[in-house]
Coordinates of C-alpha atoms and ligand atoms in Angstrom, one line a residue:
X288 CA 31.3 110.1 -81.5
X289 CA 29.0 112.8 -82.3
X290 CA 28.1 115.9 -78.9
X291 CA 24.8 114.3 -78.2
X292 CA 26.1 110.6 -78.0
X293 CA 28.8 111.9 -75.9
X294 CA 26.5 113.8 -73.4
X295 CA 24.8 110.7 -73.3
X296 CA 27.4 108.4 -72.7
X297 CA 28.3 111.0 -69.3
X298 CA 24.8 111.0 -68.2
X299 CA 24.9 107.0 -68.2
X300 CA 27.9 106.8 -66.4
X301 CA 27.0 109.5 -64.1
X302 CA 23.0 107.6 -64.1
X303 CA 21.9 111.0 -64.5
X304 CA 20.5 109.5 -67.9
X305 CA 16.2 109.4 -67.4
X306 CA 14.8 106.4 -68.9
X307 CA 11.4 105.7 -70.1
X308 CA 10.3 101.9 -70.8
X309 CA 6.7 101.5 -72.7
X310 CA 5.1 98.4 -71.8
X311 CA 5.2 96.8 -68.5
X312 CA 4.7 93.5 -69.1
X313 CA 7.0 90.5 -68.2
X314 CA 9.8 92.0 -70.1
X315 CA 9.1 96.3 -69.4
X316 CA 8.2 95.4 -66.1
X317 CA 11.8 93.8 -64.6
X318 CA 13.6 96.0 -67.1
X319 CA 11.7 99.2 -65.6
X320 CA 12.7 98.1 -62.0
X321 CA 16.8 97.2 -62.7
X322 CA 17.1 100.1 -64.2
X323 CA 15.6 102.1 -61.5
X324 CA 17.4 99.7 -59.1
X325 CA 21.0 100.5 -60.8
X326 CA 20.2 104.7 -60.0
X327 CA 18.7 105.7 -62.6
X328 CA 15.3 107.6 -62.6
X329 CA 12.5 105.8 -64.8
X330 CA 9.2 106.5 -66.2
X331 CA 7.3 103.5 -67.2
X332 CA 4.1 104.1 -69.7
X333 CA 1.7 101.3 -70.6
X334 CA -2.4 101.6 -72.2
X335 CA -3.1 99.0 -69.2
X336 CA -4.3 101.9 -66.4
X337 CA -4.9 99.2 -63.8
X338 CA -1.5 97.9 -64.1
X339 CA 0.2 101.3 -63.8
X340 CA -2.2 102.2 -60.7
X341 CA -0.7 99.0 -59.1
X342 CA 3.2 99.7 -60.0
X343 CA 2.4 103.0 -58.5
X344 CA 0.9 101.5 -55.4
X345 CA 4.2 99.5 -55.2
X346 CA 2.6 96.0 -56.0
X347 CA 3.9 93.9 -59.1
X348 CA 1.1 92.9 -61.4
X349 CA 2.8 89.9 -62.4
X350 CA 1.6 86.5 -60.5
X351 CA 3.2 82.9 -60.1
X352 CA 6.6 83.0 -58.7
X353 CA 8.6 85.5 -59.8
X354 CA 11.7 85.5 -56.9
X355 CA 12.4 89.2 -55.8
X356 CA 10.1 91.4 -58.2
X357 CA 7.7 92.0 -55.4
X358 CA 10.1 93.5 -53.4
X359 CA 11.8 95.3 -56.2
X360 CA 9.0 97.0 -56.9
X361 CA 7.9 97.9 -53.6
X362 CA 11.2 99.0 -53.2
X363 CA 12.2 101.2 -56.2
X364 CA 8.5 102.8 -56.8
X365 CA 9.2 103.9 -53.0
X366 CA 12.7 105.4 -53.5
X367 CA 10.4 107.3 -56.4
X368 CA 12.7 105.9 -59.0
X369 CA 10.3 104.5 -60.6
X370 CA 6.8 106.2 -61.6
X371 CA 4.4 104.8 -64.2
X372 CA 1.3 106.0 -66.2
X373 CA -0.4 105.8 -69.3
X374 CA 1.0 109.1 -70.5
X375 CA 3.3 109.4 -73.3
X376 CA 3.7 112.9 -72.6
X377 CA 5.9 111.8 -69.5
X378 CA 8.5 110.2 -71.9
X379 CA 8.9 113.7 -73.0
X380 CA 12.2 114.3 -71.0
X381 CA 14.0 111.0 -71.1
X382 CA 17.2 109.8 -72.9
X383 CA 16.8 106.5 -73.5
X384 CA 13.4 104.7 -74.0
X385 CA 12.7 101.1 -74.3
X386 CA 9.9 99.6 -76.1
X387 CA 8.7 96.2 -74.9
X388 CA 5.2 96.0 -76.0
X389 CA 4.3 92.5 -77.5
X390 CA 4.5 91.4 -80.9
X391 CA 2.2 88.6 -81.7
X392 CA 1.6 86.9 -84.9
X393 CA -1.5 86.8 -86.3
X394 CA -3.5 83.5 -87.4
X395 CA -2.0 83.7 -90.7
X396 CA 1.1 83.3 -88.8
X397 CA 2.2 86.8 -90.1
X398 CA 4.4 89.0 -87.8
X399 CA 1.5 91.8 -86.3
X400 CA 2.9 95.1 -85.0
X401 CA 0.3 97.2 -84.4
X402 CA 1.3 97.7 -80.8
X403 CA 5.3 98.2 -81.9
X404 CA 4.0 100.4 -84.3
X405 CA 1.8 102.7 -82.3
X406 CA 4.3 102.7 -79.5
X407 CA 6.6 104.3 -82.0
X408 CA 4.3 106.6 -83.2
X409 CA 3.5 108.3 -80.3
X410 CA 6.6 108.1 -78.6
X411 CA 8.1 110.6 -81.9
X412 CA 4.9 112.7 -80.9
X413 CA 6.9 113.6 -77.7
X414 CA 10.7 112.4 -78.9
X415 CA 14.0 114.3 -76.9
X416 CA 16.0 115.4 -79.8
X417 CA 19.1 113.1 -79.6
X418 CA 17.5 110.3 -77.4
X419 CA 18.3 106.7 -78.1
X420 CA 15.0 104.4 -78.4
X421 CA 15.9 100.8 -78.1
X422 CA 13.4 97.8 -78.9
X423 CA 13.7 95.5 -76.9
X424 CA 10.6 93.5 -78.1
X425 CA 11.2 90.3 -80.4
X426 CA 10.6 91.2 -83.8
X427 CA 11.7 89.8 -87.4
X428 CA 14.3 90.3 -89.1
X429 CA 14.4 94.2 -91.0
X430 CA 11.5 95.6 -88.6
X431 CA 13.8 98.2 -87.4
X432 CA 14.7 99.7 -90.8
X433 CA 10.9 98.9 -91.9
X434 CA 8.6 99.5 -89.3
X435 CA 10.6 101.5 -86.3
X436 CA 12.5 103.8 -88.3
X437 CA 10.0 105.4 -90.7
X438 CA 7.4 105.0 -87.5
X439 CA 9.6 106.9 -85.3
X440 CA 11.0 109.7 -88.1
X441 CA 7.7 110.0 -89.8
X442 CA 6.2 111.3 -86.2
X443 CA 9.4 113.1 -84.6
X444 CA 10.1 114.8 -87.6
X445 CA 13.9 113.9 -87.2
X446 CA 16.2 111.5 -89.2
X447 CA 18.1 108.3 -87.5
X448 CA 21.2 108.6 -86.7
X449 CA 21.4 112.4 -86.3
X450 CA 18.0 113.4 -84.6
X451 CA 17.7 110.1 -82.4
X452 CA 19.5 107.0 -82.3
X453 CA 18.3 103.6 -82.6
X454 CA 19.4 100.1 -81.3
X455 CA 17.7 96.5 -80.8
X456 CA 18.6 94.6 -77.0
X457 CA 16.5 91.2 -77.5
X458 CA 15.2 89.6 -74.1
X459 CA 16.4 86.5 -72.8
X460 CA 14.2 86.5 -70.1
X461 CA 12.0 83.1 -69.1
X462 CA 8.6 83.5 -66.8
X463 CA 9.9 82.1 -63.3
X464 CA 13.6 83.4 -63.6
X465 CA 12.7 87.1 -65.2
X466 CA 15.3 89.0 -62.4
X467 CA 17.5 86.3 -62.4
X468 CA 17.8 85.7 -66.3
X469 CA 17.9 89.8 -66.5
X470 CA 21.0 89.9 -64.6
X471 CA 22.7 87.2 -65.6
X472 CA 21.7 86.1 -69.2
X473 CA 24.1 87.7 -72.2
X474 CA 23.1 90.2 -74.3
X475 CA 23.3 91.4 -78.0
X476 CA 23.4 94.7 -78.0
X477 CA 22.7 95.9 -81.5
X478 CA 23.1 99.3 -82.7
X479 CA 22.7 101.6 -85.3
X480 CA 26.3 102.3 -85.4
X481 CA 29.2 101.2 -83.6
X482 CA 28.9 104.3 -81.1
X483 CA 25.6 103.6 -81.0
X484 CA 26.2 99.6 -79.6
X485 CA 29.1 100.7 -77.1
X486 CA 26.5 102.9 -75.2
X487 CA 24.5 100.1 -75.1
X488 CA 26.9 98.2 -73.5
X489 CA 27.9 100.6 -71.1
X490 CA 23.8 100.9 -70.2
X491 CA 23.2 97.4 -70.0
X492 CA 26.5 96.7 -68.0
X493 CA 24.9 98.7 -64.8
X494 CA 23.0 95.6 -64.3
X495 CA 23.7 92.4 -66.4
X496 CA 26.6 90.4 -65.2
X497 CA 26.8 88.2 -68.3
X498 CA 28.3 89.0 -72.1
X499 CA 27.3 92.4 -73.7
X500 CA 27.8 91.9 -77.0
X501 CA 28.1 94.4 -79.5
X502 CA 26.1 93.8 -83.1
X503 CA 24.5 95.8 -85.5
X504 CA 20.4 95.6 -85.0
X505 CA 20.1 92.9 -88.3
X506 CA 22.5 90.8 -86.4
X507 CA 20.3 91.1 -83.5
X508 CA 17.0 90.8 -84.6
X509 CA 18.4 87.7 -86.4
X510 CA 20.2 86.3 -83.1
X511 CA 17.2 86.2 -81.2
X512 CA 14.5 85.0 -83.4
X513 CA 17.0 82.5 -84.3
X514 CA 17.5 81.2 -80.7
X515 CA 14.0 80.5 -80.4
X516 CA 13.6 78.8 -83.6
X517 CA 16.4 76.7 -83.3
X518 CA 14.7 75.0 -80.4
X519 CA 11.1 74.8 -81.8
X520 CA 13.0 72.8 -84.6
X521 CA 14.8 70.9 -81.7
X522 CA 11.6 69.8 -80.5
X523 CA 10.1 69.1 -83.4
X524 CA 12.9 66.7 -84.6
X525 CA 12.2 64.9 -81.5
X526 CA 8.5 65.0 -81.8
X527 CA 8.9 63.2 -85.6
X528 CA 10.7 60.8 -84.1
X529 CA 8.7 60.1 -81.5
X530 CA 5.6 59.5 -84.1
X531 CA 8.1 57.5 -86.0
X532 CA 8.7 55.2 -83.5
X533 CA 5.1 55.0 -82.6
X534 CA 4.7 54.2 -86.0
X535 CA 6.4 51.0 -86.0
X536 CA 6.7 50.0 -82.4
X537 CA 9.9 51.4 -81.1
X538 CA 10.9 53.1 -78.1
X539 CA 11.8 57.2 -78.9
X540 CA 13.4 57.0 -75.1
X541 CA 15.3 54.5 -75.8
X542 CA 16.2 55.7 -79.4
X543 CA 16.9 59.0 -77.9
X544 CA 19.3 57.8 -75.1
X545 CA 21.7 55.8 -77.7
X546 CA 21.7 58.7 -80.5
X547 CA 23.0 60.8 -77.7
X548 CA 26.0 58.9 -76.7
X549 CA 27.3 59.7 -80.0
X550 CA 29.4 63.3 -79.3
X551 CA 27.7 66.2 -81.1
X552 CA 24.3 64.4 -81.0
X553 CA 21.6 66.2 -78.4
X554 CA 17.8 64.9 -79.3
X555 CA 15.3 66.5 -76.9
X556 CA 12.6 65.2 -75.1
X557 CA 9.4 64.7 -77.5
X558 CA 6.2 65.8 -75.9
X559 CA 2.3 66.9 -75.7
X560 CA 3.3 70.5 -77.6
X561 CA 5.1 73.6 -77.6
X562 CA 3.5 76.4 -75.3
X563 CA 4.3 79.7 -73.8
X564 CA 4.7 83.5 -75.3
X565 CA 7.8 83.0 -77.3
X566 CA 8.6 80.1 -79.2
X567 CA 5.1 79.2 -81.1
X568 CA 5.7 83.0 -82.3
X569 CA 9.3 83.4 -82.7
X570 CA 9.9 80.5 -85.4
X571 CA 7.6 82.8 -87.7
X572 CA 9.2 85.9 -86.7
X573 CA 12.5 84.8 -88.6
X574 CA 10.7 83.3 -91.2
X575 CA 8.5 86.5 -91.8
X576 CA 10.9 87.2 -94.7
X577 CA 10.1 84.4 -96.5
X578 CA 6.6 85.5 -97.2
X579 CA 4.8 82.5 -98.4
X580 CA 7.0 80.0 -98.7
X581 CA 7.3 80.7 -94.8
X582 CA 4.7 77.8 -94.4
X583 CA 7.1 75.4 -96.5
X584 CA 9.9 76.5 -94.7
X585 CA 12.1 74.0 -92.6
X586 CA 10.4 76.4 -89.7
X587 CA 6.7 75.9 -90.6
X588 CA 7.0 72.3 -91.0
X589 CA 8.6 72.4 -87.3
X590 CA 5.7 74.8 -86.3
X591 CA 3.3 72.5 -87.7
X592 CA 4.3 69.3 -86.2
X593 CA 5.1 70.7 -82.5
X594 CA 1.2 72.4 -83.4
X595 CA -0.5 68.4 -84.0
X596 CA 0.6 66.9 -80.6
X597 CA -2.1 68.3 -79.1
X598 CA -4.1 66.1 -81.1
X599 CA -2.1 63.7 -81.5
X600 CA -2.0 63.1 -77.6
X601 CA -5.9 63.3 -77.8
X602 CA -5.6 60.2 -80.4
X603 CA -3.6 58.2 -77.6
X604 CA -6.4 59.0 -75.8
X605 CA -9.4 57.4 -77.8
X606 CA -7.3 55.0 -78.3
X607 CA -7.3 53.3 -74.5
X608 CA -11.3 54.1 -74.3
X609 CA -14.0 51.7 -74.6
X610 CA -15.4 53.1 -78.0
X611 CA -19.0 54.3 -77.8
X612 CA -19.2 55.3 -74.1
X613 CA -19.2 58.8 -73.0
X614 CA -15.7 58.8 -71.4
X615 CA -14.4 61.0 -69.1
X616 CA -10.7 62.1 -69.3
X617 CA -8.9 64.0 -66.6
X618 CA -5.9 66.1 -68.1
X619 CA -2.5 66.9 -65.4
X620 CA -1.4 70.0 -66.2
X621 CA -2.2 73.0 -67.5
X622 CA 0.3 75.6 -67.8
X623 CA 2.9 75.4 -70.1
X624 CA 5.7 74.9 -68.7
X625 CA 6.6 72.4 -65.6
X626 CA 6.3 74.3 -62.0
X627 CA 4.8 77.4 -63.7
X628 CA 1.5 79.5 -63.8
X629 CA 2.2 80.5 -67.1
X630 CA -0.7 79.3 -69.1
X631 CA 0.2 80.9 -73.0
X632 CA -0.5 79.0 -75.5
X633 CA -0.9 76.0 -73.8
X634 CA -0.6 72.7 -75.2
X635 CA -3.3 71.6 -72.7
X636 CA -5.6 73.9 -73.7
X637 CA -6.0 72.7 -77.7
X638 CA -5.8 69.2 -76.3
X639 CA -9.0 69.8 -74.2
X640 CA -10.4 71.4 -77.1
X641 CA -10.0 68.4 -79.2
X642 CA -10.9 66.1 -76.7
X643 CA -14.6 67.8 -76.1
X644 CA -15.0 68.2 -79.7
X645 CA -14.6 64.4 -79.7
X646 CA -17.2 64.1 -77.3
X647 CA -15.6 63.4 -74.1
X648 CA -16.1 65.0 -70.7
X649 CA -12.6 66.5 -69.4
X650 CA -12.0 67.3 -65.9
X651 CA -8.4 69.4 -65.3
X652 CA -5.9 69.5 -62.9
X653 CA -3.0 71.8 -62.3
X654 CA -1.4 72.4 -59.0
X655 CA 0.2 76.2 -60.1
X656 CA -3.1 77.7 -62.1
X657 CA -6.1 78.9 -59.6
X658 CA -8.2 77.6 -61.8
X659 CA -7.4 74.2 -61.7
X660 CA -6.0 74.3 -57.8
X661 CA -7.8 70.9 -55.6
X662 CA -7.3 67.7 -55.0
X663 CA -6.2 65.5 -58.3
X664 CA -8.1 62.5 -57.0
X665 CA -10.9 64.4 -57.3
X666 CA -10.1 65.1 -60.8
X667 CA -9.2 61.5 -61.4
X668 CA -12.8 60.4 -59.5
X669 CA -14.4 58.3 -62.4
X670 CA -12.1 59.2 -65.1
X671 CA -11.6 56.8 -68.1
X672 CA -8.4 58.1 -68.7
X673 CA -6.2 60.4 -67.4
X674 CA -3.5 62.6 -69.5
X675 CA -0.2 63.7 -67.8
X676 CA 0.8 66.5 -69.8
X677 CA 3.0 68.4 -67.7
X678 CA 5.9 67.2 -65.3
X679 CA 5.1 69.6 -62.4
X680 CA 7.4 67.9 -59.7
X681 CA 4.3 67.5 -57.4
X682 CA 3.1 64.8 -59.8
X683 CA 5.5 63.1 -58.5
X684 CA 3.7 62.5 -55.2
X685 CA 0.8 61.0 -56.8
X686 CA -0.6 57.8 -55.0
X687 CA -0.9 55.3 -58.4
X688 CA -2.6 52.8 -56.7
X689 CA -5.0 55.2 -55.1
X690 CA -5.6 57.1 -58.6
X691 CA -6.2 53.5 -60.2
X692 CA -8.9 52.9 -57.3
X693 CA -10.5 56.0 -58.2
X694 CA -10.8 56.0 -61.6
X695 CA -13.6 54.2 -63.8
X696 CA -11.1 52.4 -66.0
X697 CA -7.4 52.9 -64.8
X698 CA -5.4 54.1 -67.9
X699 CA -2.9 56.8 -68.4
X700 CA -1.6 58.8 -71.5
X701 CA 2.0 60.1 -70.6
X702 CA 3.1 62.6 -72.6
X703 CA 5.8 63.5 -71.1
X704 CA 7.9 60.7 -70.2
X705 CA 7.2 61.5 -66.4
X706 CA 5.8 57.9 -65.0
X707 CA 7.7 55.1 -64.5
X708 CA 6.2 52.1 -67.0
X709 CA 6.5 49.5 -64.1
X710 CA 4.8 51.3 -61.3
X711 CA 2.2 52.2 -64.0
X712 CA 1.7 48.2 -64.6
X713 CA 1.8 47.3 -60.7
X714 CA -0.7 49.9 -60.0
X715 CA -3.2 47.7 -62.7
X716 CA -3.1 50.8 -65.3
X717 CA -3.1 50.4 -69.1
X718 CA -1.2 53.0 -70.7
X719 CA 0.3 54.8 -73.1
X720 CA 4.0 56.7 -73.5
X721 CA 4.4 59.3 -76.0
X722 CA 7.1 57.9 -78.2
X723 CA 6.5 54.2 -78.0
X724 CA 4.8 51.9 -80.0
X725 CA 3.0 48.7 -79.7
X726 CA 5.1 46.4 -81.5
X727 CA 1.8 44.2 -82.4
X728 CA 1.1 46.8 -83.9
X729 CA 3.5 48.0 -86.3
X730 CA 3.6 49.2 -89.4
X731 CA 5.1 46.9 -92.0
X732 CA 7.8 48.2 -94.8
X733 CA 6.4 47.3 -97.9
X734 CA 9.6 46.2 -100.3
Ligands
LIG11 N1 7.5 87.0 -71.8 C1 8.7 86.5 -72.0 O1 9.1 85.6 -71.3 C2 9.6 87.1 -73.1 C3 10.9 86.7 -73.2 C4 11.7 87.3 -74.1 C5 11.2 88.2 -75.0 N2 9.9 88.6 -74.9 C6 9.4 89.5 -75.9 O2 9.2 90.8 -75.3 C7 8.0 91.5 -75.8 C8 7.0 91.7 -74.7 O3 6.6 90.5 -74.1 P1 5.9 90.5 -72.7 O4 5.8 89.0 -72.3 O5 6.5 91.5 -71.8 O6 4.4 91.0 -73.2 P2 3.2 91.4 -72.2 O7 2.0 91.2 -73.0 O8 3.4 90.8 -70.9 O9 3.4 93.0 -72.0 C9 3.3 93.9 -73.0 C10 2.7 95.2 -72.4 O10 2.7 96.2 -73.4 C11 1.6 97.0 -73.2 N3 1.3 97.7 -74.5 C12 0.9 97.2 -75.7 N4 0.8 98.1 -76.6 C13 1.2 99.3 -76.0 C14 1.4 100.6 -76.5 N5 1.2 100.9 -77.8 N6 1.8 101.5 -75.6 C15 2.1 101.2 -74.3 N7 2.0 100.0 -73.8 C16 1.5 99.0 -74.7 C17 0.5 96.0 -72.8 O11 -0.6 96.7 -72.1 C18 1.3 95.1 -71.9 O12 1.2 95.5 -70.5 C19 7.5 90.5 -76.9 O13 8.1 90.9 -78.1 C20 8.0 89.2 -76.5 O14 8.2 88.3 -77.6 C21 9.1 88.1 -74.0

């Protein structure tokens, strides 16, 4: 192991190591607090002044339900372990530095790394010779030799691997759980060497309970993106069947509930979309090196049909109206994800979009998003149809009979599987499950 890795190696076991961590966001945020919370000191930096005034005032920035990171932060910006600002120049002393700024794709569904690449850029401005910068960040698979590294040498003036070190720790963290998935989620910990991943370890282990494995940062960048993708493609396999079964009047639940007593076999749930930060992004992340056969791609086919259930819900839709009235529909649900704030990428939100393109009025509900907070009869008040998209448990409560009595024209699109059929019939509805077809209706095989 080379002097400055070993002097490194001391100061993380002694936590005299000073950290930096740019971008404070759900990810820099939590990281920047059990880090600080494990000993050591931390500088935060993000562009956002507002959110580093209200870190510094002791107060998370982060709403919805996020179990202990208000008092974390309270806690460790008052033991002064944690300080943040919008000054590089503060990241001019510490050892390690992680970068979790975001990294989006664009509508072209091209990897954009602006952000990662300015981040880089000015933190070489200000690098400690022999630091280690770890990107944390989701990106696709090469960015670190060909976006971090000549980012970070071309403005430090120093060469990887003797200058500074470099490694990649992916996230595993989920809006909702983000201490709890910090602590106890398994790592990869990939680094530019060997040495390079066993510091890791021994960085990441003064917090996370669960695996630290070690990986070069290809193996990493791969691992992660991966993780993501596999699901989108999960979802989307279920999603095609669903719209098969639609198709010739079967019942996807049903389909899905058989296939799945056969061992190895796991079909998920089909449903209204795929939301949130990470997975609408990450399947194109590891398909970035594909270029343009990205979009043909096993991954942009899966990205393209999770991507048309928006619509395809809105279809159900027209489907139970009178045609040629101007319906009303009332949409359950915003966010993206069941008993969550968290509104990226929404599913909702392009289905709302389609629907008022088509003409209809929408009213939304969502018990978790300000917005959308009252009472859901209200919402359901002389609705033509109304559109469960998201199986918030509080849904659950919902009086059918009474929603039926308040609506113009009782019927219900479920997207989610979330209703039972009977109580939907009892209650006088008409309706619609994602994944089932009308038999009457079904599409003949031609021989
Ligand atoms: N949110 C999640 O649940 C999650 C989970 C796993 C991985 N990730 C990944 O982690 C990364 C960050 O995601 P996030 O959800 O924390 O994003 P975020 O948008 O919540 O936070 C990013 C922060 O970076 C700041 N920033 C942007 N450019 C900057 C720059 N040049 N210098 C300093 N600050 C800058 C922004 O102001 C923002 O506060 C992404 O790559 C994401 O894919 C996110």
């Amino acid at each position: 192991m080379s002097g400055s890795l070993t002097s490194l190696q001391s100061a993380v076991d002694d936590r005299s190591a000073a950290i930096g961590v740019i971008g404070l966001g759900y990810v820099g945020l939590p990281a920047a607090c059990m880090f600080a919370n494990a000993g050591f000191k931390v500088n935060g930096v993000d562009l956002n002044g507002p959110r580093t005034a209200t870190i510094n005032a002791g107060r998370s920035p982060i709403e919805g339900d996020e179990p202990g990171l208000a008092d974390l932060v309270s806690g460790v910006v008052a033991s002064r372990r944690l300080r943040t600002s919008t000054a590089y120049s503060d990241l001019a002393d510490t050892d390690v530095v992680l970068i979790c700024v975001d990294t989006p794709v664009d509508p072209d569904h091209r990897p954009r790394f602006g952000a990662l690449r300015s981040a880089c850029s000015r933190l070489g401005e200000v690098l400690k010779d022999g630091a280690l910068v770890i990107i944390e960040s989701t990106i696709a698979p090469g960015t670190i030799e060909s976006v971090v590294k000549p980012a970070l040498e071309a403005s430090s003036g120093r060469r990887a691997g003797t200058g500074f070190y470099l490694g990649h720790c992916p996230e595993r963290v989920m809006p909702g759980k983000l201490l709890r998935n910090m602590r106890t989620m398994s790592r990869v910990c990939g680094g530019s060497s060997a040495e390079v991943a066993d510091l890791m370890i021994a960085l990441y282990s003064t917090f996370v309970e669960g695996d630290l494995d070690s990986a070069d940062c290809l193996t990493a960048e791969l691992v992660k993106t991966a993780e993501n993708a596999y699901r989108d493609v999960g979802i989307a396999f279920a999603n095609q069947l669903a719209l098969i079964c639609e198709r010739v009047g079967g019942d996807a639940w049903r389909v899905r509930r058989l296939v799945n007593k056969v061992p190895g076999r796991d079909i998920l749930l089909p449903g209204g979309g795929v939301g949130g930060h990470c997975i609408p992004k990450d399947s194109w992340l590891l398909a970035a090196p594909l270029g343009d056969s990205a979009e043909d791609s096993l991954l942009g086919v899966a990205r393209r049909i999770n991507d048309g259930m928006p619509a395809h819900v809105a279809g159900l839709v027209s489907g139970l109206l009178v045609p040629d009235r101007k319906a009303r529909v009332a949409v359950l649900g915003f966010a993206y994800l069941e008993n969550s704030d968290d509104t990226r990428n929404s599913p909702s939100e392009e289905l709302i979009r389609v629907l008022s393109a088509r003409g209809f009025d929408v009213a939304v509900h969502d018990p978790f998003v300000r917005e959308y907070h009252g009472n859901v009869m209200d919402t359901l008040r002389d609705a033509d149809c109304a559109v469960l998209m998201v199986a918030h448990t509080a849904y659950k409560d919902l009086d059918l009979n009474a929603a039926a009595k308040v609506m113009r024209t009782p019927a219900l699109v479920d997207a989610r599987g979330f209703f039972e059929p009977d109580k939907l019939k009892q209650a006088g509805f008409r309706y619609r499950l994602i994944g089932v077809g009308d038999p009457s209706e079904a599409y003949e095989v031609s021989s």
